[in-house]
Structures are given as C-alpha cells and as structure tokens.
Coordinates of C-alpha atoms in Angstrom, one line a residue:
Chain A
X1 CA 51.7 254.5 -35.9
X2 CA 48.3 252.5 -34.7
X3 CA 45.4 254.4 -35.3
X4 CA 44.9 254.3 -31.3
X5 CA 48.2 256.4 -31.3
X6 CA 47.0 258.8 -34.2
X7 CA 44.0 259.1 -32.4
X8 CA 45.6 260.4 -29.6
X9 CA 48.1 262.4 -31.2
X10 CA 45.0 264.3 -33.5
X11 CA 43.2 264.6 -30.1
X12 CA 46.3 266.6 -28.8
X13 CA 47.6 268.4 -31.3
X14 CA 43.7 269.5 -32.9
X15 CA 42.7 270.1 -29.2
X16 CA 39.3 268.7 -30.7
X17 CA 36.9 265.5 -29.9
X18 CA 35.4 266.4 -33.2
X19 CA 34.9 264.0 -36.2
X20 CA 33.7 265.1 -39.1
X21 CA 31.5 262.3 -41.2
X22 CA 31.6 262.4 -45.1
X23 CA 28.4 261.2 -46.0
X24 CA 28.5 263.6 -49.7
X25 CA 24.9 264.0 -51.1
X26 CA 25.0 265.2 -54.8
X27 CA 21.8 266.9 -54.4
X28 CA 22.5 268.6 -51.3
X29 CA 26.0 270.3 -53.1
X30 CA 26.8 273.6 -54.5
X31 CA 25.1 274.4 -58.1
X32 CA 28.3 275.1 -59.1
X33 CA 29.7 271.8 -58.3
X34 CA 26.4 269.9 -59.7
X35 CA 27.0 267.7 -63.2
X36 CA 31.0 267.3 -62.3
X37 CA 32.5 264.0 -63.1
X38 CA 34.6 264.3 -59.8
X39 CA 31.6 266.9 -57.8
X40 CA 31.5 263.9 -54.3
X41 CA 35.3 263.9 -54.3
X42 CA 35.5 268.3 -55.3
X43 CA 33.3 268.7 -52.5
X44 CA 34.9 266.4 -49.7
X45 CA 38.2 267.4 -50.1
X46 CA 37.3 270.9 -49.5
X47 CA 35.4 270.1 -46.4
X48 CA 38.4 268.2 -45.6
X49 CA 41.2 271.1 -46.3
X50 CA 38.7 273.4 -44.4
X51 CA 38.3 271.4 -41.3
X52 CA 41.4 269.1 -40.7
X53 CA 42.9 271.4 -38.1
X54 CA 39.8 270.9 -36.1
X55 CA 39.2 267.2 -35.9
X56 CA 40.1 264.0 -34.5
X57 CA 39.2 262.0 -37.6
X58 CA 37.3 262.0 -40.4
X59 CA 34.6 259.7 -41.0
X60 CA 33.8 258.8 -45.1
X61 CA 30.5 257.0 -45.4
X62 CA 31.0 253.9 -48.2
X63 CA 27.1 253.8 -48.7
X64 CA 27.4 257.2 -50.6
X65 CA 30.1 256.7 -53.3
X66 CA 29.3 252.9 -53.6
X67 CA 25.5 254.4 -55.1
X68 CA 27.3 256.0 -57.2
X69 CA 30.0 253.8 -58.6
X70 CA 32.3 256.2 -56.9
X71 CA 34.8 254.2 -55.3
X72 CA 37.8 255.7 -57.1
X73 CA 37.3 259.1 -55.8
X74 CA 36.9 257.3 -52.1
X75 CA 40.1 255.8 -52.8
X76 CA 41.7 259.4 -53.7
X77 CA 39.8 261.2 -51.3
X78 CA 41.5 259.2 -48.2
X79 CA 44.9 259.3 -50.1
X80 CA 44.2 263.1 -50.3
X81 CA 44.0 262.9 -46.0
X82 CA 46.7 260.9 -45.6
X83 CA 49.2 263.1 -48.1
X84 CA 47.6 266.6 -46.9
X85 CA 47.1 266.0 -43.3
X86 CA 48.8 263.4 -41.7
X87 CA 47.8 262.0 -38.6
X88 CA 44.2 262.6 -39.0
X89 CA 42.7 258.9 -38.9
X90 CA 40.1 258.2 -41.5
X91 CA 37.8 255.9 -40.1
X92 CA 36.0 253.9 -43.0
X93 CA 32.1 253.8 -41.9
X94 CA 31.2 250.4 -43.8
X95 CA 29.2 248.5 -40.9
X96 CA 30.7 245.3 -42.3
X97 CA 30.0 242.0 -40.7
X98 CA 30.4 238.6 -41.9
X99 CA 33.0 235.4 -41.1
X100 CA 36.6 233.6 -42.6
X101 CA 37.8 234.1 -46.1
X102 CA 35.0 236.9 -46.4
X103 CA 35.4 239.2 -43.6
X104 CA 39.1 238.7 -44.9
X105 CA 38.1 240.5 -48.0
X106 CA 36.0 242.9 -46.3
X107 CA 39.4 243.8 -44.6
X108 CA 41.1 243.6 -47.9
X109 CA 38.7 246.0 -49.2
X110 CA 39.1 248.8 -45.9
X111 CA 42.5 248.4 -45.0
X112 CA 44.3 247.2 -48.4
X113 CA 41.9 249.1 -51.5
X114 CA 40.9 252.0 -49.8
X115 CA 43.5 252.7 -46.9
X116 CA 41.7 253.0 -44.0
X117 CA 42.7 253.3 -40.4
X118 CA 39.5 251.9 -38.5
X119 CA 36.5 250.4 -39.7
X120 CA 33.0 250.2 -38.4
X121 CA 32.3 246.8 -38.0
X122 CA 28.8 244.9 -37.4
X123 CA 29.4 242.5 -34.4
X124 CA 25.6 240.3 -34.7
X125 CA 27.8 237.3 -35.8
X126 CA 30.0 237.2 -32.9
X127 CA 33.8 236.7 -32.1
X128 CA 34.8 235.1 -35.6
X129 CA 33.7 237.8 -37.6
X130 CA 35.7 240.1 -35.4
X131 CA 38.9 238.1 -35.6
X132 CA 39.8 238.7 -38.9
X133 CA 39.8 242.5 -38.6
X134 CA 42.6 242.1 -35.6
X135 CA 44.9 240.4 -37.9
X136 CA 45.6 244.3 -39.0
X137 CA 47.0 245.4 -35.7
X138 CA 47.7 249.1 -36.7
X139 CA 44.0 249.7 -37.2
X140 CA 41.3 250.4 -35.7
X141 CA 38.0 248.0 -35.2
X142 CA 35.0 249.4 -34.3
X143 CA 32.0 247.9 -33.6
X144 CA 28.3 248.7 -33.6
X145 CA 27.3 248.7 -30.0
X146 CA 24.3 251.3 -28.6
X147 CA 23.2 252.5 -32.1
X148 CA 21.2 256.4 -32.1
X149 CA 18.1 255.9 -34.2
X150 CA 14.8 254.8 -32.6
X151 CA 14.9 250.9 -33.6
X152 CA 18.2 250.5 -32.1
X153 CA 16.3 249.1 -29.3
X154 CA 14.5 246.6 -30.7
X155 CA 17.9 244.2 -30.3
X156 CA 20.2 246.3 -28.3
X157 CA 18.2 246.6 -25.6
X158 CA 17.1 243.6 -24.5
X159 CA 17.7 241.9 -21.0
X160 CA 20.4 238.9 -22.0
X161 CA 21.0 239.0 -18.3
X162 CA 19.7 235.9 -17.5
X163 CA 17.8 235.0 -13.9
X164 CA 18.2 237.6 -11.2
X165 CA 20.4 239.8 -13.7
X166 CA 20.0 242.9 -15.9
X167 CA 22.1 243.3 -18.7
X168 CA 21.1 244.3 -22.0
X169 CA 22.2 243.2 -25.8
X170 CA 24.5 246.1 -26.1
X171 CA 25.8 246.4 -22.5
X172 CA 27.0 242.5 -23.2
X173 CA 28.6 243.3 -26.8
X174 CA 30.5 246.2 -24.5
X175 CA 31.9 244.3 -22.3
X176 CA 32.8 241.3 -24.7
X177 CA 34.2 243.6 -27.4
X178 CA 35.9 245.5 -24.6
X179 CA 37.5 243.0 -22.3
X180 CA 38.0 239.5 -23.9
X181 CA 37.6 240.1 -27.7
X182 CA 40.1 243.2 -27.3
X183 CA 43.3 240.7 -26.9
X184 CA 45.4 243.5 -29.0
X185 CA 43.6 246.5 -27.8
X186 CA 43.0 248.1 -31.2
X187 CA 38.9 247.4 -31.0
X188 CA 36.4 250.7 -30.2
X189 CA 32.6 251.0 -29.6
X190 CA 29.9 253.1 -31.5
X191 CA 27.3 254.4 -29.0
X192 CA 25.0 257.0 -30.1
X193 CA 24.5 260.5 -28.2
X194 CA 21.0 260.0 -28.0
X195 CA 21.4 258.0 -25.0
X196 CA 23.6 259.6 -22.6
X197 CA 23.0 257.5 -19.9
X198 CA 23.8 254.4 -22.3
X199 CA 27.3 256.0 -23.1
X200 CA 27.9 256.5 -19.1
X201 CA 27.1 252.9 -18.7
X202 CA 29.4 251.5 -21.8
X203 CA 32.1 253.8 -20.5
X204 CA 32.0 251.9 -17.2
X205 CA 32.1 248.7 -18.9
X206 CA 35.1 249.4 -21.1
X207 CA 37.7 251.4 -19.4
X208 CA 39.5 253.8 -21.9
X209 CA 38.4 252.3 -25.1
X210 CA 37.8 254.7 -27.3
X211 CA 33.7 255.3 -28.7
X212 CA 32.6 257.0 -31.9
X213 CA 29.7 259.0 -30.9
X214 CA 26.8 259.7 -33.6
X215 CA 23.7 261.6 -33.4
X216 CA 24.5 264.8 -32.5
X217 CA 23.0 267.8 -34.6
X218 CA 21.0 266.9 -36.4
X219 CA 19.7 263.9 -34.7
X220 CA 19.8 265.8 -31.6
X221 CA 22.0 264.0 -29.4
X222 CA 23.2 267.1 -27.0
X223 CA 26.9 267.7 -26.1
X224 CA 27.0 268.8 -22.9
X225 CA 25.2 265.1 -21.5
X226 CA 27.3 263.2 -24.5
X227 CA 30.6 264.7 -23.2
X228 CA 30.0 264.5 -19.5
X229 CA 29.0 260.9 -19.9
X230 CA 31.3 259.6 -22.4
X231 CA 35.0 261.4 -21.5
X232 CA 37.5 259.5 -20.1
X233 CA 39.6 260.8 -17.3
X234 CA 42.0 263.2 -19.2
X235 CA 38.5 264.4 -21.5
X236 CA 39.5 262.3 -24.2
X237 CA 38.1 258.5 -25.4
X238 CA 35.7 260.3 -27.6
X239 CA 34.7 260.9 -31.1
X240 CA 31.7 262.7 -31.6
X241 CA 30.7 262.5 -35.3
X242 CA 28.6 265.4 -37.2
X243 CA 28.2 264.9 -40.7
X244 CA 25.0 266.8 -42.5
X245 CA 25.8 269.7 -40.1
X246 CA 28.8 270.6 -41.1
X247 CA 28.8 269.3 -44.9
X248 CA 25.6 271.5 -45.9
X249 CA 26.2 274.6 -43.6
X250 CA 26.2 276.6 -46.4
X251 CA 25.1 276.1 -49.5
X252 CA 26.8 278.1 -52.1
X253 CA 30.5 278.3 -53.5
X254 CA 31.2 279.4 -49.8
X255 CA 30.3 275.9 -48.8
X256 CA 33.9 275.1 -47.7
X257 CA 34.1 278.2 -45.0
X258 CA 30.6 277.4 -43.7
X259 CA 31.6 274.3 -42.9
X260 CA 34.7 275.0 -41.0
X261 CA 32.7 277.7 -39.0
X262 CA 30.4 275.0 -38.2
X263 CA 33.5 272.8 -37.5
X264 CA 34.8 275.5 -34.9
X265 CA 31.4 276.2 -33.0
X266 CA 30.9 272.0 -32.3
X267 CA 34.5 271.5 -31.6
X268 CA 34.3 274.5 -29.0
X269 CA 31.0 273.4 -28.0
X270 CA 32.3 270.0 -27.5
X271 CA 35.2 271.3 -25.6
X272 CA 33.7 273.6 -23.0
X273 CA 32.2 270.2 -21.2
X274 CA 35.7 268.3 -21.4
Chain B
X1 CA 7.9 240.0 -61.0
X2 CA 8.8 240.1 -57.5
X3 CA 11.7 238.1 -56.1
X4 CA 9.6 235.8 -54.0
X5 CA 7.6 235.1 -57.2
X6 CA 11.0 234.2 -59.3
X7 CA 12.0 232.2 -56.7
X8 CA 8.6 230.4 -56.4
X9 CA 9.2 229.7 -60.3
X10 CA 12.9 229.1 -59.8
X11 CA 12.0 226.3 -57.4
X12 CA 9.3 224.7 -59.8
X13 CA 11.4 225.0 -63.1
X14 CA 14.6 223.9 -61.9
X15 CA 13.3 221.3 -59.3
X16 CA 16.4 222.6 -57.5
X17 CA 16.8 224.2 -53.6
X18 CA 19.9 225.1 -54.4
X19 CA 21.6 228.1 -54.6
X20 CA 24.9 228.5 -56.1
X21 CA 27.5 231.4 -53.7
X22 CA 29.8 233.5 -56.1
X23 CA 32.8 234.0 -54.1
X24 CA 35.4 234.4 -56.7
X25 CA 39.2 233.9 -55.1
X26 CA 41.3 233.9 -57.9
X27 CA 44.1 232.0 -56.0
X28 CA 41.8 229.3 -56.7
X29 CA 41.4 230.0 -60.3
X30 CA 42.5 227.6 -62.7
X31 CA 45.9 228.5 -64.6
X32 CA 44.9 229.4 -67.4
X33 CA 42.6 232.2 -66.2
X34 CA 45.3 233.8 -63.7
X35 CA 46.7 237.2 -64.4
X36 CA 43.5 237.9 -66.6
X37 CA 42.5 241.3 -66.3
X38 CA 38.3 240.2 -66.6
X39 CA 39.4 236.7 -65.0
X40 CA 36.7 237.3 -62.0
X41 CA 33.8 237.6 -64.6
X42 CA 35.0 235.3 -67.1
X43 CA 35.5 232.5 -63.7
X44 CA 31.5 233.5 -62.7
X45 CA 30.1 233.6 -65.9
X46 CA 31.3 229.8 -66.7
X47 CA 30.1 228.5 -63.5
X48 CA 26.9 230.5 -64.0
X49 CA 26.4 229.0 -67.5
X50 CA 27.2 225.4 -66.1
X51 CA 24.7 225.6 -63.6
X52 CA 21.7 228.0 -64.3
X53 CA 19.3 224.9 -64.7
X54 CA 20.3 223.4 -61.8
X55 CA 19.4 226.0 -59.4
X56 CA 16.9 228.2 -57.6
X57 CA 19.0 231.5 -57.2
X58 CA 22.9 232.6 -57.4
X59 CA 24.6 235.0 -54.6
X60 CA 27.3 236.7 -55.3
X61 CA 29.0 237.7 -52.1
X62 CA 30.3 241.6 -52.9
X63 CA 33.0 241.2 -50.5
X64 CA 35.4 239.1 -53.2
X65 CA 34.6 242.4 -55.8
X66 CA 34.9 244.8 -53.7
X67 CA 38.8 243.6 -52.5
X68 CA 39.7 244.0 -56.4
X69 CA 38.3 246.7 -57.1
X70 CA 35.7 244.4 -59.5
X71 CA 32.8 246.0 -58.8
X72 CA 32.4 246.6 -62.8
X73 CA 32.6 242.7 -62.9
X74 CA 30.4 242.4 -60.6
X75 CA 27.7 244.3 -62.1
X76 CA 28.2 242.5 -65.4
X77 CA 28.1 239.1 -63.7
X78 CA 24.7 240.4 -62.8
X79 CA 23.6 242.0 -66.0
X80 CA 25.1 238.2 -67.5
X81 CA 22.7 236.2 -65.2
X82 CA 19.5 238.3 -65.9
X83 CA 20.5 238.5 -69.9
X84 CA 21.1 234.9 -70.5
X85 CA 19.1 233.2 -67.6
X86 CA 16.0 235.1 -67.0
X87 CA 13.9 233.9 -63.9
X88 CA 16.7 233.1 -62.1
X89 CA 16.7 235.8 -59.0
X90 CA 20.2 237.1 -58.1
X91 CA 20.9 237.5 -54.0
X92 CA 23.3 240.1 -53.5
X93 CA 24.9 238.9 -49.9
X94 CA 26.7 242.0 -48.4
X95 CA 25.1 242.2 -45.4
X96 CA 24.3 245.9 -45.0
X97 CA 22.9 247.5 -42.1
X98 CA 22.7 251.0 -41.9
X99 CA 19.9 253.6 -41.0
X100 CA 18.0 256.4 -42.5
X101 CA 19.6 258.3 -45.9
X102 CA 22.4 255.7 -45.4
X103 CA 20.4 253.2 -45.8
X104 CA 18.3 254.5 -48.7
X105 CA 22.0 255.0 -50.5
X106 CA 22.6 251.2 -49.7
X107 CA 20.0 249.9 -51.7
X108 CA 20.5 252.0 -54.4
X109 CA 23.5 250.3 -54.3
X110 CA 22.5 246.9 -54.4
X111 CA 18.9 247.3 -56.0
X112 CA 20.1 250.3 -58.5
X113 CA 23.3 249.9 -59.5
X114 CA 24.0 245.7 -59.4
X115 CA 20.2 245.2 -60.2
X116 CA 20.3 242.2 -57.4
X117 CA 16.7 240.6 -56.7
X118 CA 17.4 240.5 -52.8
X119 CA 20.2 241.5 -50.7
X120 CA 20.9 240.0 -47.7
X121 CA 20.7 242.8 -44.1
X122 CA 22.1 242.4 -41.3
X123 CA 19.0 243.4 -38.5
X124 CA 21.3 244.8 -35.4
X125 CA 20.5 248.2 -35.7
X126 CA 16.6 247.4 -35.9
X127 CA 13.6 248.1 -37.6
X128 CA 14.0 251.5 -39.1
X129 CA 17.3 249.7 -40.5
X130 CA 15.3 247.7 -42.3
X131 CA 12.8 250.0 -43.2
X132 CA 14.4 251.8 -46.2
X133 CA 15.0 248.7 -48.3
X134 CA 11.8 248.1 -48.2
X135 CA 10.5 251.0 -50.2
X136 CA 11.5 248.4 -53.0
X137 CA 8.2 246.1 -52.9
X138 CA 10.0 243.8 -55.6
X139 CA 13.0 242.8 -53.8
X140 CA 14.0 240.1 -51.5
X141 CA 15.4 241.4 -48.1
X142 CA 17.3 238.6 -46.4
X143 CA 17.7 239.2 -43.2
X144 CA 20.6 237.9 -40.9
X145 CA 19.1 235.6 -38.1
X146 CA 21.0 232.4 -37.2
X147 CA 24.3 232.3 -38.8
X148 CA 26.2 228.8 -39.3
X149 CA 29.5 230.0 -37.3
X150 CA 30.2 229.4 -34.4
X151 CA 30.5 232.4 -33.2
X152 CA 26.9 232.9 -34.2
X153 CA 26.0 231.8 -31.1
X154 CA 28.0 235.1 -28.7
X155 CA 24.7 237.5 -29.2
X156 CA 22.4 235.2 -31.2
X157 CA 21.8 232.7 -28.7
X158 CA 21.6 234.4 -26.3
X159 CA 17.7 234.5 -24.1
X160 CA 16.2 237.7 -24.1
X161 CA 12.8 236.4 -23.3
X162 CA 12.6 237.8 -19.6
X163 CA 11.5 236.1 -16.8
X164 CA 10.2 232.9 -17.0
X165 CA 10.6 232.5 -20.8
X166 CA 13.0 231.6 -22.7
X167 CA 13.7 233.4 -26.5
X168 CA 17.1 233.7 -28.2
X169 CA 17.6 236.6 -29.6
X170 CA 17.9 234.8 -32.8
X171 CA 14.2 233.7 -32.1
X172 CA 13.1 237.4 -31.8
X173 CA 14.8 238.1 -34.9
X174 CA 12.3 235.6 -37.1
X175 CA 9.4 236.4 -35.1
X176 CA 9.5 240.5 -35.9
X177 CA 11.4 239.7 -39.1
X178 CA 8.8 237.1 -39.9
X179 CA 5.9 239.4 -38.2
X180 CA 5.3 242.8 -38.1
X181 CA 8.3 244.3 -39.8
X182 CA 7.2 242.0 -42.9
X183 CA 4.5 244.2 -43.7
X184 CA 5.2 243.6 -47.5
X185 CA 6.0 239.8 -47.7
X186 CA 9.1 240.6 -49.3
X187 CA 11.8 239.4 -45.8
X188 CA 13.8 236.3 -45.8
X189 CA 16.3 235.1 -43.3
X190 CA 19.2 233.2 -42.9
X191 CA 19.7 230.4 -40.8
X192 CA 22.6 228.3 -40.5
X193 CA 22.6 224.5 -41.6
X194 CA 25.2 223.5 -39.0
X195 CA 22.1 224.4 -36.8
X196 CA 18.9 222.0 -37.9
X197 CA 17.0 222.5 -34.6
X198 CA 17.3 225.5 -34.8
X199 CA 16.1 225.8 -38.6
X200 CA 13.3 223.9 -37.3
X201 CA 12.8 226.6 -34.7
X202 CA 12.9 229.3 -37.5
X203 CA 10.5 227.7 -39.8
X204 CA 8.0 227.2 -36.7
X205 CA 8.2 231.0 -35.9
X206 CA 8.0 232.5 -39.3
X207 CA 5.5 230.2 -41.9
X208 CA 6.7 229.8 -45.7
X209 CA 8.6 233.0 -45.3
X210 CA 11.9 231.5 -47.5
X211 CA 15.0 230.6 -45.6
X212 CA 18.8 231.3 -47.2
X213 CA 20.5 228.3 -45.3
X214 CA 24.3 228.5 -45.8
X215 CA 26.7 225.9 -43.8
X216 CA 26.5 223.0 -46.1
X217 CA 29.6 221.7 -47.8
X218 CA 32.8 222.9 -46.6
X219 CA 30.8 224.3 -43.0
X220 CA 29.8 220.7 -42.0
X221 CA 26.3 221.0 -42.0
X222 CA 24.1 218.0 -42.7
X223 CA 21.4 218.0 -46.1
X224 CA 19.0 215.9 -45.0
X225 CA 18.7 217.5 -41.3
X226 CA 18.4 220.8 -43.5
X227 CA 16.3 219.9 -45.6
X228 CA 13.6 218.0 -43.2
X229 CA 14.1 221.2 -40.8
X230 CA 13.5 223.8 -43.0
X231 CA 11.9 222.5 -45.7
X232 CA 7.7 224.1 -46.0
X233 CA 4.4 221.8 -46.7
X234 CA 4.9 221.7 -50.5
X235 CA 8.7 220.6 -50.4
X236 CA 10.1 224.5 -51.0
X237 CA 10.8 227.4 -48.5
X238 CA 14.7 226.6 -49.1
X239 CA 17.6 228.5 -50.8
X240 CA 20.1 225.8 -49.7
X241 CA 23.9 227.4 -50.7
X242 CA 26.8 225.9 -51.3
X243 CA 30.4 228.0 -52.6
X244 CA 33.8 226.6 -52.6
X245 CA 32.2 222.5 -52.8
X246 CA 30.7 224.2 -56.7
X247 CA 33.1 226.5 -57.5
X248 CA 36.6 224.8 -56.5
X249 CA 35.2 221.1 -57.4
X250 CA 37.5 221.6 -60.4
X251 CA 41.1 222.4 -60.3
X252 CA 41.6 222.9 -64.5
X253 CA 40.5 223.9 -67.6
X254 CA 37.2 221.6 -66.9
X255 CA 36.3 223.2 -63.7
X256 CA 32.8 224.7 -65.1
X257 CA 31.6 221.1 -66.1
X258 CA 32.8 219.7 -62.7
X259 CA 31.1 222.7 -61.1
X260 CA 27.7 221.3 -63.2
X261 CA 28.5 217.9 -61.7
X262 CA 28.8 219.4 -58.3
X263 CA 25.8 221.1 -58.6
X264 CA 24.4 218.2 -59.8
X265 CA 24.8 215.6 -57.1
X266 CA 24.1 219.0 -54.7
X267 CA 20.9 219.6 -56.0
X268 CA 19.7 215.8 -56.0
X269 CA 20.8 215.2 -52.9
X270 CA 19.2 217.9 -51.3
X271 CA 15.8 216.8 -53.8
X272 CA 16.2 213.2 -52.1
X273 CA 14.9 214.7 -48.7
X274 CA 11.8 216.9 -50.3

C-alpha cells in the first residue's frame, strides 16, 4: 500500500485529520520516566498506544533522538507503529535536502534504516534533489513549502513573479512540486496554519495533494480558518500536526491518558469545520 | 578558537584552499576493507592521515553514516581528526534547517555530539532558522546559497528583486546571510563552482565572509574560474571541496597515498590561481 493510500485509509477508518508529532523532550517527561536508558522511546510509544485510534499519522521528529544518540529507539519506535497499528503512516520529519548519491542516502537512511512512509524534504536545491526521493514510489515526499514561524517569509514570500506578475517563492515551489515535479503523484506540501489564507491559496494551486499542516496549538495556528482553507472536497487532504500539546498534556505517570484526551478534543475540534 | 580563526590558520599553515568531502560509499572501498565491521572509519581515517597537511578543512557529509547506521563512526572520525590533527576545523555538511526547539536539538547534534566546527544550514525556512545555531559563537554556520546542480537554479535563480531590479533569490540569500543575520561573524555559504559568475556575485555581496565552493572534480567546475571568482584580497576566502576525485583516486590497498597525491595536485592547482 502507498502511503497516499494509507493516508486515506487512516483518514477513514480514524475519522481524524489529526497528526500527532513526536518531538520527545527528556526534560519535559514524567519523573518517573527521567534517568531511563530507553525514557524517549518508554514515553513515545505510550503516546503512540494512547492515540493511534485518533490519527492520521504520526509525525517522529529526527532532531530529538539524533541529540541524543537515540536512533535505535527511533528505529524501534516506528517498528513498534507499523507492528501495533498498521496503517497509520509515520511520516519521518527530517527536512532533508541535498542532490545524487547523497540525497540517495538520505533516502537510504528514511525509507531503508528507519522505515518510513513519507519524509519531509527541503526543496531550496530544486528538482534534482527531489528526484531521488520518487525513486521510492510507495512513499510519501513532502516538501517544505509556506513554513509557520515568523522568518518563513524572509524567502517564501517573495514576488518571483516576474514583470506584471505576483507570485511568491512558496506559491511557485506549490505549483512546481504539485504539477510537473509530481510525475508519480506520491509528493505533498508543508504549509503552516499560521497563514490560512496561504493554505487557501496552495490548495488552489495543487488540486488534492495532500499538506501537513503545523502550527496549531501552541503556535497558535487556529482550526476553524486552517480547516476551512485547507480541506479538500470530501474534508480530507489534510494533516494538521500538534506535537507539544498533546505530548506534555499531563505531566505525571498519567501522561499517556492526558495525551489521548488532548488527542480527542483537537481531532473533534478539527472535525466540526470539515 | 573559533572556526573562522582555525580556518584563518588552516589556510596559512597548510597553504592549502582545499577541503577534503568524507562521503564514505563502501562499494567503492577497496577489497580488502569490504565486509569490515569499522571499514567506514578505518576508510576515513587513512584518507584523513594522508591528507591533513594538505588541507584547510575536512566535511564529512552525515548522509553516508547515517544510511549505515555509522553514526558511532562518524563521531570517532571526528574525535580522530581533532586528536591527531589539531587546527584542522571539521564541517559537518548535513544541511539542517529547522526552527525553534528543533533547531536548538539540531545543533546539539552537530556541535554536541559530533563536535563539528561548522555545519552547513540550509536558509529556506529563514532567519529564526538560523537563529538557534547561532547561540554557538565558536562555530561555523555554512549556509546554503548557490548550489553547483543544476537544479540549483528552480528557486535560487529565480528574481525576487521587484520592480525594476533585478536580485536572485540566491543574491538575497548572501546579502542577509552576509548582512544582518551575521551579527556574530561566524556565517559562511556555499556557492557552486560550476557557477564562477555567480561566485563572483557572492563574493561582491558578502566581503571576506568564507565561501564552501563544491562542484569541482567530478561536477565539472573549472579551478582557476573558482579560484579568481571567489578568491578574497589576501589569496583566502576559499574552502574549495573535492570527494570522489580524493577519495576514489585509488582503487587498492594504496588508495590513501593516491588520495595524498590527489590532494596533492588538487591543492596546487587551486594555489597556482591565488
């Protein structure tokens, strides 16, 4: 199964346009999970046990067990979703970006080591460091377009338009990314929810493709605009990440039930404006 | 000492632009090393040791670790160049770009855990994605501006200077890069060498700020064009690198001394246009 097809399938069967991102802070966890050789892969496999019914995918944040030399339990965490919950996609948040024999690592390292079914990919260096990510056809490729924080701007938005025309950095990489680089249809777009009007115009541009939304909670992207601008036709094409919301809801051994209350009202919330 | 200072030294001590890319592919390793369990770090470390006086940095592209799950060789290829070769600054290129606590857990990656001197960023995501790597005065930050593929030219060539001027984007890049996000002195960037006018362009735009210039070699692109485009007042300002011409020049048992010779001819070819 693509992950466009498990995509679909956990949007259906979960009823939910929720992902949850796993983005495991030791000094945000539990005291009674604090010192464990295994505490970033304890704690996200409970968040993960406690939620999976509720999402779309999950979202595991490389930055955070690559600081800690804890790739092995990244590995065995996303074994853990495929064996416990299958067809969930796990979408590998690595931001990679680079050309040839080394972007073919990079999908070595997603896709082969650590089992991925999408990636988040960079796209500054253009069609050739996109390329080698499609030769994995089952997965998913998703690229950095209208980024949430405040110096997403700074490039994104500039006119490339040319005489006469407006069309900014990240509307271009839109319509590039979803028309003529999108030859096998696997490739989505990340577009943050604190521009709802930016994810109403890159829905425009791209049809159906399907965009990973960040910035809600606590970045304070809000819902109702994010859904209403973002869902496709049948209220799907979206996946609308919360990570710190959810993971440190609670912050005691009930950790794991906090979060999938958390879980529950954002998925509901999400799903009143479909 | 910072990393702009090693590399001032590293220039001066070596008389050497040149800066040697680990990308370790062992289906180019010799024989005899294949099937090794530590052949990645036994492969580096020869080529290191053959070389180290014949250059002004290394950069180990994580990528080729990261596939094998090597990242243990990785951080004692690092620990190896800073033990036996002290002075010699170590450019970790992975091309992060990430924002906020992401961010911060990125360089803690490359700064805390591999001990690299610089990394190399990629700049889509803006000035607070730059930002957190920062808070480490000492290091280089290498940012992403003009890259040798030719794909490099799908966003980075394109004008975003309004009406009636014309900027690429890749311009704006050096000029905030080079500008106000270099508060601390500590930014690089990398321009392509299959691009001299555009080098040229760069160095215009951004003063002695040091240039990481890949593209030579296998790529295509030209040493002396590099060298007289990039090149600042007192003959420096370069980190010219060259991979697969250094590492693969070999094919045997002899392929660290071949490497040297490599390096060799690299290095005073590029010193011939100073």
């Amino acid at each position: 199964m693509t992950f466009t097809q498990m995509l679909a399938a956990a949007w259906q069967k979960n009823n939910s346009l929720l992902c949850v991102g796993l983005d495991p802070d030791p000094a945000k966890f539990p005291a009674h999970l604090k010192g464990r050789d295994d505490a970033i892969l304890e704690f996200c496999t409970a968040i993960v046990d406690a939620t999976a019914d509720l999402v779309c995918a999950f979202k595991p944040q490389i930055a955070y067990f690559a600081a800690r030399r804890a790739e092995d339990q990244l590995e065995a965490l996303i074994a853990h979703i495929h064996a416990k919950h299958p067809g969930i996609p796990v979408i590998l948040d690595a931001k990679r970006g680079d050309i040839g024999s080394t972007a073919e690592q990079y999908a070595v390292e997603a896709f082969g080591r650590f089992q991925a079914d999408a990636v988040t990919v960079n796209p500054y260096m253009g069609r050739d460091s996109v390329e080698p990510w499609l030769a994995y056809p089952d997965k998913g490729v998703i690229l950095l377009c209208r980024t949430s924080n405040p110096g997403g701007s700074d490039l994104q938005f500039l006119d490339v338009g040319g005489p006469g025309t407006q069309e900014r950095l990240y509307e271009r990489v839109a319509r590039l990314a979803g028309g003529e680089w999108n030859t096998t249809g696997q490739i989505g777009l990340v577009v943050g929810a604190t521009f709802p009007a930016e994810i109403a115009r890159v829905r425009a541009l791209v049809g159906d493709v399907p965009l990973l939304v960040p910035g809600i909670g606590a970045q304070g992207g809000d819902i109702e605009a994010t859904v209403q601008a973002g869902r496709t036709a049948d209220g799907t094409g979206l996946m609308i990440n919360s990570s710190r919301a959810i993971l440190y809801a609670g912050k005691d051994e009930n950790y794991a039930a906090a979060a999938r209350q958390a879980a529950l009202e954002t998925r509901d919330a999400i799903n009143r404006y479909r």
